[in-house]
Structure formats: C-alpha cells, structure tokens
Amino acid sequence: MNNVVIDVDNVSFNYGAVSVLENISFKIYEDEFIGIIGPNAGGKSTLLKLILGLLKPNKGVISKFKYDGKALINNIGYVSQHSTFPRDFPITVGEVVMMGHIATSSKFFHYSKKEIELAKQAMQKLEIQDIEKRKIGELSGGQLQRVLIARELVCQPEILILDEPTSNVDMRIEEDIFSLLKNYSEHMTIIVVSHDIAFISSYVDRVACLNKTLVCHSTESISGKMIEELYDVPVKMIHHNH
Amino acid sequence: MNEFIAALIEYTFLQNAIFACLLASIGCGVIGTYVVVKKISFLTGGIAHSVLAGMGMAYFYNASPIMGAIIAALVSSIMIGWINLRWKEHEDVLIAAFWSAGMAIGILFLSRTPGYNVDLMSYLFGNILLITNSDLWLMLLLDMIVIVFVFVYYKHFLVSVFDEEFARLRGINTELFYILLLCLISITIVILIQLVGLIMVIALLTLPAAIANQYVTSLHKMFLLSAVICALISVTGVAISFGPDLPTGSVIVLTACCAYFFSVVLKQILSSK
C-alpha cells in the first residue's frame, strides 16, 4: 500500500444547528483515484472544503502531512463545482491558465520562460492550445472545464480535487475528462466528487459514499443494496462494466 | 471647431483643460476597467459622494478642499471595504448609508462656514476651465500612484478580481487587494472630481470602460482602449461646451452617455452580421 497523504479522523461539521457531516474517518493514499458520491446536500462539497482548509471541522482532525501550511498552496489543485467568476470577464484562455502560477510568480505583467512552457504543456494535454487566444465567455461548458483543470495542472500539484467536474457537460466530454484524469492518476492523487456512481465507478479505484456519514468501497463491491442504503430509495437498475 | 482650435492656441486655461482631460483619462481607463469588470459602480458612487464630508470639513477649518477630498475618499473606501467584507449581504444598504452620510456631513460643515462657496459648486459639478497648473501636477502625481500599484500588482489584482476563491486558495490576500483597489478607486475619484464633479464622477468611471469592454479580450487591452475613449469623450465634451458656453462637466457626461449608447447599438449590428 502507498503512503497516506490525507487522513480524515473522526471529523464532524455543522452549519449552525444543521449537522452536515458526522464522525467521518477515512484515509487517502498516494496516487489513488478516489470518487466521493452521495445525494445532494449529503456533505460532499463540505468535505472537500474541509480537506482544502476553507472550512474548519467542529470536531476531529484532518492531517495533510507534508501539505500542511504553506506547501498546500502549490501542491493541491482544486476545481470547484460552480465557478464563481463572471463569464463575461475580459480574459483569454491562456491568461486563465497562466493564473495557476500566481502563488510563485513575479510581480508586473511578465511570466518566466519556464512558467510559459508549463502552461503550454498543460494546455496541450487538455487539448485547449487551439483556443488559447479565445475569450472565456465564448467557450462551451466542456472547454471551460478543461481550462480550469489546466489552470490547476500548471503548477504540477500532487493532489487534484475536483467537485462535480462534469456537471455541465455532455456524456462524451464527461468520458474524455475522466479518461484524462485516469491517466493522470498514475502519478497524482485525485479526489473527485460526483453524483453519478454508475459512471465514475468504471474509472476510480475506490468510492466513498457520503450522506452525513461515510462508507468506503472498492469499486468492485458496489451493489444495489449499498446504493439503497445511501440514497434511501429503491434502486431499479445499475449496470457496471468493469 | 476652428474657433475652438484658435482659442486653444490662445488661452492657457483651455490648454490646461485639455491636459486635465488627458491626465484624467489615464486613471479613468485603468481604474474604470476594474470598476466595470468587478461590477462595483455604485460602491464607487458611494465613495465619490462621501468625499463631500472631507471637503466640507476642509472648508470649515480653512484647509485645502482637495486634500480634504483625498483623505475622505481614502477613509471612506477603507471603511466601506472593511465593513463590506464582514457584512456582504447588506452591501446596498451600506453604500446608501455612506453615500448620504458623506453628503450630510459635508453640508453640515459648509452651512457653518461663512461666505459664499462658489468653489464648492465646482467640486459638485466640476469646472475644468478653472484648473490650475498645481492641479495638473497633483493629477499627475495621483495618476502615477495608481499606475505604479496597478502595474506592480497586475497579476494579483487580475486573479483577485477574476476569481476570488481561487486566489485565496493560492495564498493571495484577497481582502487586502480588495481594499487596496477601493483606495485606488478613491484616488481616481479625486482626479476626476476636477473634471466632472463628484456627483457625475461615476459616469467617467463606468461608461468609457464599458464601451471598451465590448471590444477587448484582455484586461490590459481594456486599460488602453478605455483610456483612449475617455480622452476622446472628455476632449470632445470640452470642445462642444466651449462655443455656446455650456457647463463642461455636464457636456462631458452626456457625451459619454451618447458614446456608450452608440457603441451598444454598433456592437449589436456588428454581432448580428
């Protein structure tokens, strides 16, 4: 087994009186591709924000070992579910990707040769180099998602966290994005939140099912009964192609 | 038009007015861009109006009104920014409070100041034809301050304005840059007050940049284009108002509104083709 990179130990979180997460414990290992699934309002995004340090747990500890403190900044990439920026902002794809360097980049306008080279590589991998000069407002949902992933990849993070990366894109793009992530997961820890268990289970190594509490499964063991427990509704049909 | 050019060669005050337009356009282009893309025009309006408090106090204590304006603008932008960061959901109320309280304090102090305040009218509505050499130097200095900050921290401002959550995750102090941006806005307001007065400042901080925003793909191109547009609008305004002796500030503002209107129509026609 690989090293543990993130250890969530008995964590609870509530927004005021509303309990969102209860006694969550799990470990994430180096270079693992883990999917977090669960119903809406089941606490998936909250768990990610706790891991990122955007929220503090009311109880329990999240250890990120070598990523604690300052090192977090360039070693964990995060693509949020709802991009908060205005789509009509005057900025090109290339400029958004270059933003990934912000934590280490110099002042003024220019970027170093190395920074430009890393951005080029990231754009090539995500096949967005042809739209580098386009304004982000002109992109499709799938293209924009690729741009945001590229922005995280420019600083070569060791952990990549994605919250519903394919909620605004069609099925074919969803497959593209997940096969790309699958390739990356060979040398990167990837945590991805999704509502689509049937789809992600053919890509990820392990699934964490979250609805206030959390249960982990290897993808082979996902069954109709388990989903019933999680969503609290009878499951009509689930197909797996492993 | 020929008459205007002849007068321009002859009269220093008119030359000063044109220099003032060009100097104001630098701040207006750069900071107007941020006001438009961050969609904070009313917050900017609130800061502009609260400047009257500083001017009123300066009159009362017989100090320089423009210094009063600078101090009031900085104080109110820091206060609005700081409260807004902790009380976001009531932003519009906060703006309304600062907007009116600033005016009210200003008028209270002015009512206790003896004498007829003819200068005050020029700060409310602008009087570009009264601009002196020392005003021009002050405008240049304020422009330099704005330009230095914006150029040095270009990337930081860009990322904080564009995607705050991302910026915060990468360790950027977004709150600091937000307040710094408001301070730069308040400096620009003081530059523009000389042209169009504090009541109409909001027009020059939004319309030229909004026109530019329709035609550019990047923020730094927007700086340039909106500065050029602002210069064209304000010089045109001065030229139009000179012959029939109309209030220059008002003519500049109306020129800006017309230019914005035509650019929107033009953009519609261009994009429907």
PDB file of N, CA and C in Angstrom, chain A residues 2-47:
ATOM      1  N   ASN A   2       0.424   2.277  -0.747  1.00  0.00           N
ATOM      2  CA  ASN A   2       1.136   3.552  -0.779  1.00  0.00           C
ATOM      3  C   ASN A   2       0.993   4.318   0.532  1.00  0.00           C
ATOM      4  N   ASN A   3       1.735   5.414   0.636  1.00  0.00           N
ATOM      5  CA  ASN A   3       1.656   6.258   1.832  1.00  0.00           C
ATOM      6  C   ASN A   3       0.300   6.946   1.935  1.00  0.00           C
ATOM      7  N   VAL A   4      -0.086   7.218   3.170  1.00  0.00           N
ATOM      8  CA  VAL A   4      -1.298   8.012   3.390  1.00  0.00           C
ATOM      9  C   VAL A   4      -0.949   9.483   3.143  1.00  0.00           C
ATOM     10  N   VAL A   5      -1.727  10.176   2.293  1.00  0.00           N
ATOM     11  CA  VAL A   5      -1.451  11.598   2.078  1.00  0.00           C
ATOM     12  C   VAL A   5      -2.438  12.497   2.828  1.00  0.00           C
ATOM     13  N   ILE A   6      -3.672  12.009   2.972  1.00  0.00           N
ATOM     14  CA  ILE A   6      -4.648  12.785   3.745  1.00  0.00           C
ATOM     15  C   ILE A   6      -5.343  11.826   4.706  1.00  0.00           C
ATOM     16  N   ASP A   7      -5.385  12.211   5.972  1.00  0.00           N
ATOM     17  CA  ASP A   7      -6.043  11.367   6.965  1.00  0.00           C
ATOM     18  C   ASP A   7      -7.159  12.166   7.633  1.00  0.00           C
ATOM     19  N   VAL A   8      -8.393  11.764   7.326  1.00  0.00           N
ATOM     20  CA  VAL A   8      -9.550  12.423   7.937  1.00  0.00           C
ATOM     21  C   VAL A   8      -9.933  11.575   9.142  1.00  0.00           C
ATOM     22  N   ASP A   9      -9.829  12.158  10.341  1.00  0.00           N
ATOM     23  CA  ASP A   9     -10.005  11.353  11.543  1.00  0.00           C
ATOM     24  C   ASP A   9     -11.180  11.854  12.372  1.00  0.00           C
ATOM     25  N   ASN A  10     -12.283  11.106  12.298  1.00  0.00           N
ATOM     26  CA  ASN A  10     -13.445  11.347  13.160  1.00  0.00           C
ATOM     27  C   ASN A  10     -13.951  12.794  13.076  1.00  0.00           C
ATOM     28  N   VAL A  11     -14.144  13.271  11.857  1.00  0.00           N
ATOM     29  CA  VAL A  11     -14.481  14.677  11.650  1.00  0.00           C
ATOM     30  C   VAL A  11     -15.989  14.885  11.601  1.00  0.00           C
ATOM     31  N   SER A  12     -16.462  15.885  12.347  1.00  0.00           N
ATOM     32  CA  SER A  12     -17.864  16.311  12.256  1.00  0.00           C
ATOM     33  C   SER A  12     -17.896  17.781  11.903  1.00  0.00           C
ATOM     34  N   PHE A  13     -18.957  18.144  11.168  1.00  0.00           N
ATOM     35  CA  PHE A  13     -19.102  19.558  10.799  1.00  0.00           C
ATOM     36  C   PHE A  13     -20.568  19.932  10.767  1.00  0.00           C
ATOM     37  N   ASN A  14     -20.887  21.114  11.275  1.00  0.00           N
ATOM     38  CA  ASN A  14     -22.256  21.608  11.150  1.00  0.00           C
ATOM     39  C   ASN A  14     -22.281  23.085  10.790  1.00  0.00           C
ATOM     40  N   TYR A  15     -23.281  23.438   9.971  1.00  0.00           N
ATOM     41  CA  TYR A  15     -23.554  24.849   9.695  1.00  0.00           C
ATOM     42  C   TYR A  15     -24.584  25.293  10.718  1.00  0.00           C
ATOM     43  N   GLY A  16     -24.179  26.013  11.742  1.00  0.00           N
ATOM     44  CA  GLY A  16     -25.102  26.382  12.807  1.00  0.00           C
ATOM     45  C   GLY A  16     -25.639  25.123  13.466  1.00  0.00           C
ATOM     46  N   ALA A  17     -26.982  24.991  13.500  1.00  0.00           N
ATOM     47  CA  ALA A  17     -27.580  23.835  14.160  1.00  0.00           C
ATOM     48  C   ALA A  17     -27.687  22.641  13.213  1.00  0.00           C
ATOM     49  N   VAL A  18     -27.426  22.866  11.933  1.00  0.00           N
ATOM     50  CA  VAL A  18     -27.607  21.788  10.953  1.00  0.00           C
ATOM     51  C   VAL A  18     -26.332  20.955  10.844  1.00  0.00           C
ATOM     52  N   SER A  19     -26.457  19.705  11.219  1.00  0.00           N
ATOM     53  CA  SER A  19     -25.296  18.816  11.127  1.00  0.00           C
ATOM     54  C   SER A  19     -25.136  18.343   9.682  1.00  0.00           C
ATOM     55  N   VAL A  20     -23.945  18.517   9.146  1.00  0.00           N
ATOM     56  CA  VAL A  20     -23.714  18.156   7.742  1.00  0.00           C
ATOM     57  C   VAL A  20     -22.903  16.868   7.635  1.00  0.00           C
ATOM     58  N   LEU A  21     -21.884  16.770   8.478  1.00  0.00           N
ATOM     59  CA  LEU A  21     -21.051  15.570   8.471  1.00  0.00           C
ATOM     60  C   LEU A  21     -20.926  15.046   9.901  1.00  0.00           C
ATOM     61  N   GLU A  22     -20.981  13.721  10.038  1.00  0.00           N
ATOM     62  CA  GLU A  22     -20.883  13.131  11.371  1.00  0.00           C
ATOM     63  C   GLU A  22     -19.819  12.042  11.399  1.00  0.00           C
ATOM     64  N   ASN A  23     -18.841  12.221  12.257  1.00  0.00           N
ATOM     65  CA  ASN A  23     -17.819  11.198  12.520  1.00  0.00           C
ATOM     66  C   ASN A  23     -17.255  10.561  11.258  1.00  0.00           C
ATOM     67  N   ILE A  24     -16.753  11.397  10.388  1.00  0.00           N
ATOM     68  CA  ILE A  24     -16.175  10.896   9.137  1.00  0.00           C
ATOM     69  C   ILE A  24     -14.714  10.506   9.386  1.00  0.00           C
ATOM     70  N   SER A  25     -14.360   9.279   9.023  1.00  0.00           N
ATOM     71  CA  SER A  25     -12.963   8.850   9.092  1.00  0.00           C
ATOM     72  C   SER A  25     -12.612   8.124   7.814  1.00  0.00           C
ATOM     73  N   PHE A  26     -11.599   8.597   7.142  1.00  0.00           N
ATOM     74  CA  PHE A  26     -11.040   7.788   6.051  1.00  0.00           C
ATOM     75  C   PHE A  26      -9.659   8.301   5.674  1.00  0.00           C
ATOM     76  N   LYS A  27      -8.938   7.453   4.958  1.00  0.00           N
ATOM     77  CA  LYS A  27      -7.580   7.801   4.565  1.00  0.00           C
ATOM     78  C   LYS A  27      -7.512   7.842   3.041  1.00  0.00           C
ATOM     79  N   ILE A  28      -6.722   8.781   2.538  1.00  0.00           N
ATOM     80  CA  ILE A  28      -6.498   8.815   1.097  1.00  0.00           C
ATOM     81  C   ILE A  28      -5.024   8.532   0.870  1.00  0.00           C
ATOM     82  N   TYR A  29      -4.751   7.606  -0.052  1.00  0.00           N
ATOM     83  CA  TYR A  29      -3.371   7.155  -0.272  1.00  0.00           C
ATOM     84  C   TYR A  29      -2.763   7.835  -1.493  1.00  0.00           C
ATOM     85  N   GLU A  30      -1.453   7.852  -1.511  1.00  0.00           N
ATOM     86  CA  GLU A  30      -0.729   8.470  -2.613  1.00  0.00           C
ATOM     87  C   GLU A  30      -1.127   7.827  -3.952  1.00  0.00           C
ATOM     88  N   ASP A  31      -1.309   8.678  -4.958  1.00  0.00           N
ATOM     89  CA  ASP A  31      -1.639   8.258  -6.323  1.00  0.00           C
ATOM     90  C   ASP A  31      -2.936   7.463  -6.428  1.00  0.00           C
ATOM     91  N   GLU A  32      -3.813   7.658  -5.481  1.00  0.00           N
ATOM     92  CA  GLU A  32      -5.094   6.986  -5.546  1.00  0.00           C
ATOM     93  C   GLU A  32      -6.078   7.859  -6.325  1.00  0.00           C
ATOM     94  N   PHE A  33      -7.015   7.203  -7.009  1.00  0.00           N
ATOM     95  CA  PHE A  33      -8.090   7.918  -7.700  1.00  0.00           C
ATOM     96  C   PHE A  33      -9.376   7.559  -6.954  1.00  0.00           C
ATOM     97  N   ILE A  34      -9.837   8.508  -6.133  1.00  0.00           N
ATOM     98  CA  ILE A  34     -10.971   8.186  -5.271  1.00  0.00           C
ATOM     99  C   ILE A  34     -12.191   9.018  -5.656  1.00  0.00           C
ATOM    100  N   GLY A  35     -13.336   8.376  -5.714  1.00  0.00           N
ATOM    101  CA  GLY A  35     -14.579   9.082  -6.025  1.00  0.00           C
ATOM    102  C   GLY A  35     -15.400   9.252  -4.768  1.00  0.00           C
ATOM    103  N   ILE A  36     -15.974  10.438  -4.573  1.00  0.00           N
ATOM    104  CA  ILE A  36     -16.888  10.643  -3.446  1.00  0.00           C
ATOM    105  C   ILE A  36     -18.272  10.846  -4.037  1.00  0.00           C
ATOM    106  N   ILE A  37     -19.192   9.964  -3.663  1.00  0.00           N
ATOM    107  CA  ILE A  37     -20.547  10.110  -4.204  1.00  0.00           C
ATOM    108  C   ILE A  37     -21.542  10.256  -3.065  1.00  0.00           C
ATOM    109  N   GLY A  38     -22.761  10.614  -3.411  1.00  0.00           N
ATOM    110  CA  GLY A  38     -23.786  10.759  -2.392  1.00  0.00           C
ATOM    111  C   GLY A  38     -24.858  11.697  -2.885  1.00  0.00           C
ATOM    112  N   PRO A  39     -25.995  11.728  -2.207  1.00  0.00           N
ATOM    113  CA  PRO A  39     -27.101  12.588  -2.645  1.00  0.00           C
ATOM    114  C   PRO A  39     -26.766  14.066  -2.469  1.00  0.00           C
ATOM    115  N   ASN A  40     -27.575  14.910  -3.092  1.00  0.00           N
ATOM    116  CA  ASN A  40     -27.428  16.355  -2.898  1.00  0.00           C
ATOM    117  C   ASN A  40     -27.558  16.682  -1.419  1.00  0.00           C
ATOM    118  N   ALA A  41     -26.820  17.673  -0.984  1.00  0.00           N
ATOM    119  CA  ALA A  41     -26.821  18.082   0.422  1.00  0.00           C
ATOM    120  C   ALA A  41     -26.332  16.978   1.345  1.00  0.00           C
ATOM    121  N   GLY A  42     -25.600  16.012   0.796  1.00  0.00           N
ATOM    122  CA  GLY A  42     -25.051  14.944   1.616  1.00  0.00           C
ATOM    123  C   GLY A  42     -23.716  15.319   2.246  1.00  0.00           C
ATOM    124  N   GLY A  43     -23.212  16.500   1.919  1.00  0.00           N
ATOM    125  CA  GLY A  43     -21.979  16.980   2.539  1.00  0.00           C
ATOM    126  C   GLY A  43     -20.717  16.796   1.704  1.00  0.00           C
ATOM    127  N   LYS A  44     -20.888  16.465   0.421  1.00  0.00           N
ATOM    128  CA  LYS A  44     -19.710  16.182  -0.415  1.00  0.00           C
ATOM    129  C   LYS A  44     -18.809  17.415  -0.571  1.00  0.00           C
ATOM    130  N   SER A  45     -19.416  18.507  -0.980  1.00  0.00           N
ATOM    131  CA  SER A  45     -18.600  19.719  -1.188  1.00  0.00           C
ATOM    132  C   SER A  45     -18.025  20.213   0.130  1.00  0.00           C
ATOM    133  N   THR A  46     -18.797  20.058   1.200  1.00  0.00           N
ATOM    134  CA  THR A  46     -18.311  20.474   2.519  1.00  0.00           C
ATOM    135  C   THR A  46     -17.065  19.686   2.910  1.00  0.00           C
ATOM    136  N   LEU A  47     -17.098  18.384   2.635  1.00  0.00           N
ATOM    137  CA  LEU A  47     -15.930  17.551   2.955  1.00  0.00           C
ATOM    138  C   LEU A  47     -14.697  18.035   2.190  1.00  0.00           C
TER     139      LEU A  47
END
